[in-house]
Tab-separated table of C-alpha atoms in Angstrom:
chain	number	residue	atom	x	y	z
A	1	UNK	CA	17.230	-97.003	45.553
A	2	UNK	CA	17.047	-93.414	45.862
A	3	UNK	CA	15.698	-91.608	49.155
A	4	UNK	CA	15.749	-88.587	50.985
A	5	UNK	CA	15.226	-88.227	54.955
A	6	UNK	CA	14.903	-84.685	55.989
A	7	UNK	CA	15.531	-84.671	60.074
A	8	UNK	CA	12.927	-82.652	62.074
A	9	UNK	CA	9.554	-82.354	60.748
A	10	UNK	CA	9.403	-78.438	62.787
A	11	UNK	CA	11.939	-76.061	62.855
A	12	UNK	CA	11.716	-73.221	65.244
A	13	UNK	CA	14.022	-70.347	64.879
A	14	UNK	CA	14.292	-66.333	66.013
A	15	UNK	CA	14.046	-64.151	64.107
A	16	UNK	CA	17.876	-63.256	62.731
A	17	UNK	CA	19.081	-66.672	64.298
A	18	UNK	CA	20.917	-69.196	62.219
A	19	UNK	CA	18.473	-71.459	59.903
A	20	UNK	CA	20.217	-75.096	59.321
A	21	UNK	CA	17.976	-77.749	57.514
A	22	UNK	CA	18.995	-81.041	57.504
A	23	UNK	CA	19.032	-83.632	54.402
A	24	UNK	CA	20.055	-86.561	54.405
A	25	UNK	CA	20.041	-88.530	50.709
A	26	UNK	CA	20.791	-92.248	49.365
A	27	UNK	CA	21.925	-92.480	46.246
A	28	UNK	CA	23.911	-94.992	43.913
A	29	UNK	CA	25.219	-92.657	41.652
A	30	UNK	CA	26.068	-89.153	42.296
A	31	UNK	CA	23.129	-87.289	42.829
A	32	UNK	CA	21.456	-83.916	41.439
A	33	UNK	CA	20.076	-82.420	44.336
A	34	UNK	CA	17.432	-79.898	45.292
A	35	UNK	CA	15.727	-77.763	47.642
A	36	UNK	CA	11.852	-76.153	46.993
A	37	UNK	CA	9.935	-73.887	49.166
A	38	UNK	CA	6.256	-74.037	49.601
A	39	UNK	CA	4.654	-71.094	51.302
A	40	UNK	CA	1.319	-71.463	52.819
A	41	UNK	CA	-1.323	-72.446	49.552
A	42	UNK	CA	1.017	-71.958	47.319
A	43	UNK	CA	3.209	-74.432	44.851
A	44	UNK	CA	6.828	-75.370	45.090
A	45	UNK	CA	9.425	-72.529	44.662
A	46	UNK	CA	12.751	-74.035	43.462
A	47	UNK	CA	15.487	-72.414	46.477
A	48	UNK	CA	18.624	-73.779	44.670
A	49	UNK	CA	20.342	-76.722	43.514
A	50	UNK	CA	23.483	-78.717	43.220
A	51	UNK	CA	24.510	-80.621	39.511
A	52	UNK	CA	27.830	-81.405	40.291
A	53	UNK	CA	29.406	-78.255	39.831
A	54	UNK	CA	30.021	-76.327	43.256
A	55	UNK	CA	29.763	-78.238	46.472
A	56	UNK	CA	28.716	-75.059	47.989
A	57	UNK	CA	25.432	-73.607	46.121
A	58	UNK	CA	23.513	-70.169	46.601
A	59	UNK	CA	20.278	-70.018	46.036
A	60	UNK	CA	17.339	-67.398	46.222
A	61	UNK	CA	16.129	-65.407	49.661
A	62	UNK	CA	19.919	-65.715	51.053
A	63	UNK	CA	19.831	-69.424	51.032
A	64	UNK	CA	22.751	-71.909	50.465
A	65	UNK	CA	23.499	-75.540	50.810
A	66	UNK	CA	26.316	-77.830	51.000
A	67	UNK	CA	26.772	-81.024	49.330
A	68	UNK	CA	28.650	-83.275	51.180
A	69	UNK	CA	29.082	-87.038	49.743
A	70	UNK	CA	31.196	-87.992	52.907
A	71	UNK	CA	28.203	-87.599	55.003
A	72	UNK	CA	25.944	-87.881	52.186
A	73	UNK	CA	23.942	-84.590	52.882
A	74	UNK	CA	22.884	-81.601	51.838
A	75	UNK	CA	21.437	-79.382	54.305
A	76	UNK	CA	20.044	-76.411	53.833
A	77	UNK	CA	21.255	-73.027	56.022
A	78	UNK	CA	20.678	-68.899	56.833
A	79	UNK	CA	22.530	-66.856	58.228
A	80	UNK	CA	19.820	-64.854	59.509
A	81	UNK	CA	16.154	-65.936	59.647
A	82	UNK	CA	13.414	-63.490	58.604
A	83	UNK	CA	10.227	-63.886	59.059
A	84	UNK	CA	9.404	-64.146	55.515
A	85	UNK	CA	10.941	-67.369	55.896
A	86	UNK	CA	8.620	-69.245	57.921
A	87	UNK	CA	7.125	-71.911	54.700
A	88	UNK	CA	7.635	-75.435	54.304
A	89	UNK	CA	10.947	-76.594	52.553
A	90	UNK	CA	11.597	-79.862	50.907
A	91	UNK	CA	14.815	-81.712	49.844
A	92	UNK	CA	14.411	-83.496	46.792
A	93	UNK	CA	17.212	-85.769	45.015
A	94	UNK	CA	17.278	-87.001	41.070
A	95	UNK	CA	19.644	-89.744	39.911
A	96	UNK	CA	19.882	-90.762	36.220
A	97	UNK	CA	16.046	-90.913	35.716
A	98	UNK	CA	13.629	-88.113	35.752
A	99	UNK	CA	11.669	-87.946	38.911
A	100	UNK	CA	12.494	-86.311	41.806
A	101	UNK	CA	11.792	-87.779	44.962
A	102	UNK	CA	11.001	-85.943	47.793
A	103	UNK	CA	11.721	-85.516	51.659
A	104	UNK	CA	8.754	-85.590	53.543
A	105	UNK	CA	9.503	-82.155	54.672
A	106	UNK	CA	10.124	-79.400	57.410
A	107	UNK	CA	8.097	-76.774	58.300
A	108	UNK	CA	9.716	-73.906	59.548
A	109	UNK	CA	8.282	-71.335	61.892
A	110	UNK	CA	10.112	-67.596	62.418
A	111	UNK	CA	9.624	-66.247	65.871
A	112	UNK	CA	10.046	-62.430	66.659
B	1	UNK	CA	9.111	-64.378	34.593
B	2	UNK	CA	7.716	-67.513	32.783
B	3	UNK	CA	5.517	-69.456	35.568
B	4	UNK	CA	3.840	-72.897	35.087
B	5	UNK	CA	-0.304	-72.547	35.488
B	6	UNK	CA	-2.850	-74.944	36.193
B	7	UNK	CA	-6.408	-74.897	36.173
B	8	UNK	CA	-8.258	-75.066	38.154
B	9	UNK	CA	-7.362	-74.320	41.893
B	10	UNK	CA	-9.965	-76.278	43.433
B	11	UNK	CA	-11.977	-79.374	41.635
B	12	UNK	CA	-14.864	-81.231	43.817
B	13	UNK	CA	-16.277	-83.912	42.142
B	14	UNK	CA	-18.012	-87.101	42.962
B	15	UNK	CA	-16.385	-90.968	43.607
B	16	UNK	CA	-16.757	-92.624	40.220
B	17	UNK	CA	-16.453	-89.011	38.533
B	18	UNK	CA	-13.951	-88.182	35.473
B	19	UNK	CA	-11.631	-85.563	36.186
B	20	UNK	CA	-9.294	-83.792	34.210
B	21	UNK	CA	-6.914	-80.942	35.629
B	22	UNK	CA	-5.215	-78.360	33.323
B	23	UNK	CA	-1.260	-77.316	33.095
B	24	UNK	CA	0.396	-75.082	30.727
B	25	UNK	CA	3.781	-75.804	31.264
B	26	UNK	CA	6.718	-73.113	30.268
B	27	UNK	CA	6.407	-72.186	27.066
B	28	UNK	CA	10.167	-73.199	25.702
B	29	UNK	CA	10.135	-76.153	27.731
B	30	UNK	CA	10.283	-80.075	26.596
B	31	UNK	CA	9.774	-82.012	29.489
B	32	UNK	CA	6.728	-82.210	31.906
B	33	UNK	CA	5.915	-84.027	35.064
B	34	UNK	CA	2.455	-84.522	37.532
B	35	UNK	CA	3.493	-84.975	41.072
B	36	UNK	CA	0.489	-85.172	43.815
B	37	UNK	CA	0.565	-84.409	47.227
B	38	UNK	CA	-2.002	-85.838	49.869
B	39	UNK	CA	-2.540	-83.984	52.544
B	40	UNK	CA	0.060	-84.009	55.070
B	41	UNK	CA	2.469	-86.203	53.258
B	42	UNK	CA	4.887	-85.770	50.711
B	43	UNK	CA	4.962	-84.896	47.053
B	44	UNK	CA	5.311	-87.991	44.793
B	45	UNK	CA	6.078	-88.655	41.204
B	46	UNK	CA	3.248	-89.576	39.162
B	47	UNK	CA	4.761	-89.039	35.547
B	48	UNK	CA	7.084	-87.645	33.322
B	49	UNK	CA	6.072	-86.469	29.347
B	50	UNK	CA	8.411	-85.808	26.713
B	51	UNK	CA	8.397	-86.053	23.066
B	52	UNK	CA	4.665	-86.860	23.106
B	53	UNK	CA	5.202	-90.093	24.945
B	54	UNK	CA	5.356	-91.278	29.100
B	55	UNK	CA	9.005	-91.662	29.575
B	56	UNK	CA	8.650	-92.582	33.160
B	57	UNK	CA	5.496	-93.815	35.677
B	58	UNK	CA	5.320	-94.564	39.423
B	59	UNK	CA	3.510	-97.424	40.621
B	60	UNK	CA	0.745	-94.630	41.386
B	61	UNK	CA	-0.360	-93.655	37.991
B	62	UNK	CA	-2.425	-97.066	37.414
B	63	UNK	CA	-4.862	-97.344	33.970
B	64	UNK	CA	-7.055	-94.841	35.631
B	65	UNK	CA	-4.755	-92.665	35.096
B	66	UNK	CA	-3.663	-90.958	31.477
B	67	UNK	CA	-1.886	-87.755	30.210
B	68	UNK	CA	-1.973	-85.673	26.802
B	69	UNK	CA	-0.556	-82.752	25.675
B	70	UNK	CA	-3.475	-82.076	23.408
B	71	UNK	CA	-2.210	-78.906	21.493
B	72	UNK	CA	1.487	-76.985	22.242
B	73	UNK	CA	0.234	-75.402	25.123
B	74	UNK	CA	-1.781	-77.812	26.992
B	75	UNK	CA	-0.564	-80.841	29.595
B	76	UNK	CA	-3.484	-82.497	31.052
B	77	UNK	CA	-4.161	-85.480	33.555
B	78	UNK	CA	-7.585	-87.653	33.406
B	79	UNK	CA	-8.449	-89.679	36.161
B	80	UNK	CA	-11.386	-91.803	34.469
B	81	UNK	CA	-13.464	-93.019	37.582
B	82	UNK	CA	-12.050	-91.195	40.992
B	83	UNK	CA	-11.580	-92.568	44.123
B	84	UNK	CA	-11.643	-91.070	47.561
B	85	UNK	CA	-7.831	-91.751	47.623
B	86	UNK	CA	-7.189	-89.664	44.770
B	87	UNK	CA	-7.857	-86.533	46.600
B	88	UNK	CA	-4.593	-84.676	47.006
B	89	UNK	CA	-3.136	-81.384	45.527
B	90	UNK	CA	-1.689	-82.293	42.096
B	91	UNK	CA	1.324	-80.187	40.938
B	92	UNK	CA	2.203	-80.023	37.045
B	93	UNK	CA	5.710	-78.856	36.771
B	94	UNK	CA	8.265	-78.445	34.012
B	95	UNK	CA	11.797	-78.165	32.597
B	96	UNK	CA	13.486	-77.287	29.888
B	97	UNK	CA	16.379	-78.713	27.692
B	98	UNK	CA	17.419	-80.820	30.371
B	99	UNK	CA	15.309	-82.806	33.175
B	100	UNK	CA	17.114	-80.982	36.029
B	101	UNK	CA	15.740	-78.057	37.389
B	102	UNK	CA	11.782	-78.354	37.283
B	103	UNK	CA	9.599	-75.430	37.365
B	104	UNK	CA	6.217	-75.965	40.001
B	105	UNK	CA	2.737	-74.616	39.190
B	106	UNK	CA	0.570	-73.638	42.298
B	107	UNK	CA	-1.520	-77.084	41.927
B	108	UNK	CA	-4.896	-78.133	41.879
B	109	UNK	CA	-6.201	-79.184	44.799
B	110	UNK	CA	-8.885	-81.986	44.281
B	111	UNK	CA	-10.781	-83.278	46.282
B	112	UNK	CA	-13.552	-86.817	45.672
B	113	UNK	CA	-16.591	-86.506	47.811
């Protein structure tokens, strides 16, 4: 069955530090796989996503992940945190059906 | 930019209550979905809609439960008799030719006194 683990529930950063957050996914079959943004009261904001093209993908806001199948991840990275960045962001994986099923999420928190 | 929008932002409503919450999806799209959210967990599936039929249901979305797309515009959910479980943020979301990328709206958040 399908499942995501994202590691670290908070994420606290500097302002211009590195941002690196971590997926983990299970999968069967080779995955599509997804990260979403959710500022505070607001819906989920699709960051990027990887469909088996690119291992490396670029997404909005400066983002990018890499999908790794040896390690089975996908985490999610910055170079440089703003703090416009401080939301909640959740990994999300989709096999051959159509849900997605989520990662329970991390909240990251910008720091001047 | 096309956007997904529900309605409304904020339903109260009474145990034993029907409710039905609102979603216009994207307006090319084919596919739609209603994920919920309880509060401080994470989002899960509830359904997927295409072709004017369920195509896929979590273990969640019981007989209380039901969607429509009532006219080309509209997506709703009904939850016929609510519990105080049900109260969560529910997110209608979208996509287009494809099922991969799916397009959020800002949810509903709904909460059973």
């Amino acid at each position: 069955a399908q499942s995501v683990t994202q590691l670290g529930s908070h994420v606290s950063v500097s302002e211009g530090a590195l941002v690196l957050l971590r997926c983990n996914y299970s999968s069967s079959v080779p995955p599509y796989l997804f990260w979403y943004v959710q500022y505070p009261n607001q819906g989920l904001q699709l960051l990027l996503k990887y469909t088996s093209a690119a291992t490396l993908v670029k997404g909005i806001n400066g983002f990018e992940a890499e999908f790794k199948k040896s390690e089975t991840s996908f985490h999610l990275t910055k170079p440089s945190a703003h703090m416009s960045d401080a939301a909640e962001y959740f990994c999300a994986v989709r096999e051959n059906t159509d849900k997605l099923i989520f990662g329970t999420g991390t909240r990251l928190q910008v720091f001047p | 930019e096309p956007e997904v929008t529900q309605t409304p932002s904020h339903q109260v409503t009474q145990m034993g209550q029907e409710v039905i919450l609102r979603c216009v999806p994207i307006s090319n799209h084919l596919y739609f979905y209603w994920y919920r959210q309880i509060l401080g967990q994470k989002v899960e599936f509830l359904v997927s809609f295409y072709n004017n039929e369920i195509s896929e249901k979590s273990e969640i979305f019981d007989d209380q439960f039901s969607v429509e797309r009532p006219d080309g515009s509209n997506f709703t959910l009904k939850i016929r008799s609510t519990k105080l479980e049900d109260s969560a943020m529910y997110f209608c979301a979208s996509s287009g030719q494809g099922p991969y990328e799916q397009y959020f709206g800002p949810g509903t958040r709904l909460t059973v006194t």
